[in-house]
Steps between C-alpha positions, in 0.01 A plus 500: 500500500697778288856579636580851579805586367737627788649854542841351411409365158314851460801703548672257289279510207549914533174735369248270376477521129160666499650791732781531305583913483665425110157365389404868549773643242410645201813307361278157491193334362200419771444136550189286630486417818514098402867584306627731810366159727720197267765750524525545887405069507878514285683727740712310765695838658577845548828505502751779588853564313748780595670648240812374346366105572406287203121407484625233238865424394582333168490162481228416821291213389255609751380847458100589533345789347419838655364845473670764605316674754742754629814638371762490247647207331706376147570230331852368366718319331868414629825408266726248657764820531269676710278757245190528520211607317197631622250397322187733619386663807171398726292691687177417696246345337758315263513073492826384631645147354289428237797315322598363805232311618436381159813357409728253702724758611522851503685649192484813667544668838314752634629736813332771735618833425280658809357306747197300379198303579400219271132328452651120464347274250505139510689354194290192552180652451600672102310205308214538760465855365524413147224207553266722716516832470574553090447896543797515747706263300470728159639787800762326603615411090410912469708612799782294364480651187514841638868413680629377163343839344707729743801229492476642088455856612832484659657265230389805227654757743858299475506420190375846339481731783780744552600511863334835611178339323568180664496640832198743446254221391587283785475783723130612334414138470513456877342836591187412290489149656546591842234853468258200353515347880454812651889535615572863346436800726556863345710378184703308735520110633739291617775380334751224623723449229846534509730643182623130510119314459525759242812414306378130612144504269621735218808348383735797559852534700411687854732758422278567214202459673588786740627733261134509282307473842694861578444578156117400545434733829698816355227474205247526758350142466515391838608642821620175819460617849444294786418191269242604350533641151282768298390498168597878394416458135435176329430652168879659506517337152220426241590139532510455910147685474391204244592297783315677818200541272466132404167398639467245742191243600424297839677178514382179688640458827559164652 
């Protein structure tokens, strides 16, 4: 006789994978119903971080993978002085711990910058994927490749990016990403970093940092109230236009 899972494991488990309001976002690829199915058989938890608290620190040998289902997130790296490097920001929809849950330890950690909700992933069920289900597997290798894409997006910005620029692509950047999930309302969406997660991803001083982000809003790019920020004019210069006009395509989701 068939077991019937109980309400308990439901509310665990969170929105079953074939309800799942992201699947609806323009932002992502459709899926079969067979590849949604292996994908809720790999899910173990819903799981719920407040911001601030590490979803995986650097060095755990025992992280699993996730999808970020609600929120804000970022990944980092740590010098034994205390800097840090952000390394790129993740919003909903975005795989959590790839690295991680391949490797023996994380290299990496990742924190919640809002409070989030997570899709959990058993790490123990990866080569089941790859053996199975060869469509998700070339996703997985794809999504991967698309974090080490905007990981070089940022690296161009420091390298040849002046600051104002630096700042205005990461700003633009994250507008297109989040209106792509359906997050900006009237120019506007929310926007939870601080000048320091700032200073922390584009390699500059905060005191610099603060003095181009005033720069930045006396231009008219942006205007911050009530943390949300709006978009006044992303084509301020010929080359931050270049970079709100870049066409973007729907992306697997996990």
């Amino acid at each position: 006789m068939k077991t019937m899972p109980d309400h308990a494991s439901i509310a665990r488990l969170g929105v079953p994978c074939l309800a799942c309001p992201l699947r609806l976002k323009a932002a992502f690829k459709d899926k079969s119903d067979e590849e949604v199915r292996f994908i809720q058989g790999m899910k173990i938890d819903h799981r719920s971080v407040p911001a601030g608290s590490e979803v995986i620190h650097p060095g755990q040998e025992d992280a699993e993978l996730f999808t970020l289902f609600s929120g804000w997130a970022f990944r980092y790296k740590s010098l034994p002085d205390g800097r840090r490097q952000i390394l790129n920001f993740l919003l909903p929809g975005d795989l959590v711990g790839l690295q991680a849950s391949l490797l023996s330890a994380a290299q990496h950690g990742i924190e919640a910058l809002t409070d989030v909700e997570l899709c959990t992933f058993s790490r123990k069920r990866i080569w089941d994927l790859f053996v199975h289900m060869p469509s998700l597997s070339y996703e997985i290798a794809w999504l991967g490749s698309r974090e080490e894409s905007l990981i070089d997006e940022n690296l161009t910005s420091v390298g040849q990016r002046n600051a104002g620029e630096r700042i205005a692509a990461l700003m633009i950047s994250l507008y297109r990403r989040a209106e792509a999930l359906d997050l900006v309302s009237d120019n506007n969406f929310q926007f939870p970093l601080s000048q320091q997660h700032l200073a922390d991803a584009l390699g500059l001083s905060l005191v610099h940092t603060s003095k181009t982000w005033s720069r930045l809003r006396r231009a008219g790019l942006f205007s911050l109230a009530g943390g949300r920020l709006t978009l006044l004019n992303p084509r301020l210069t010929a080359r931050m236009a270049l970079l709100f006009e870049r066409e973007r395509h729907p992306r697997p989701l996990i």
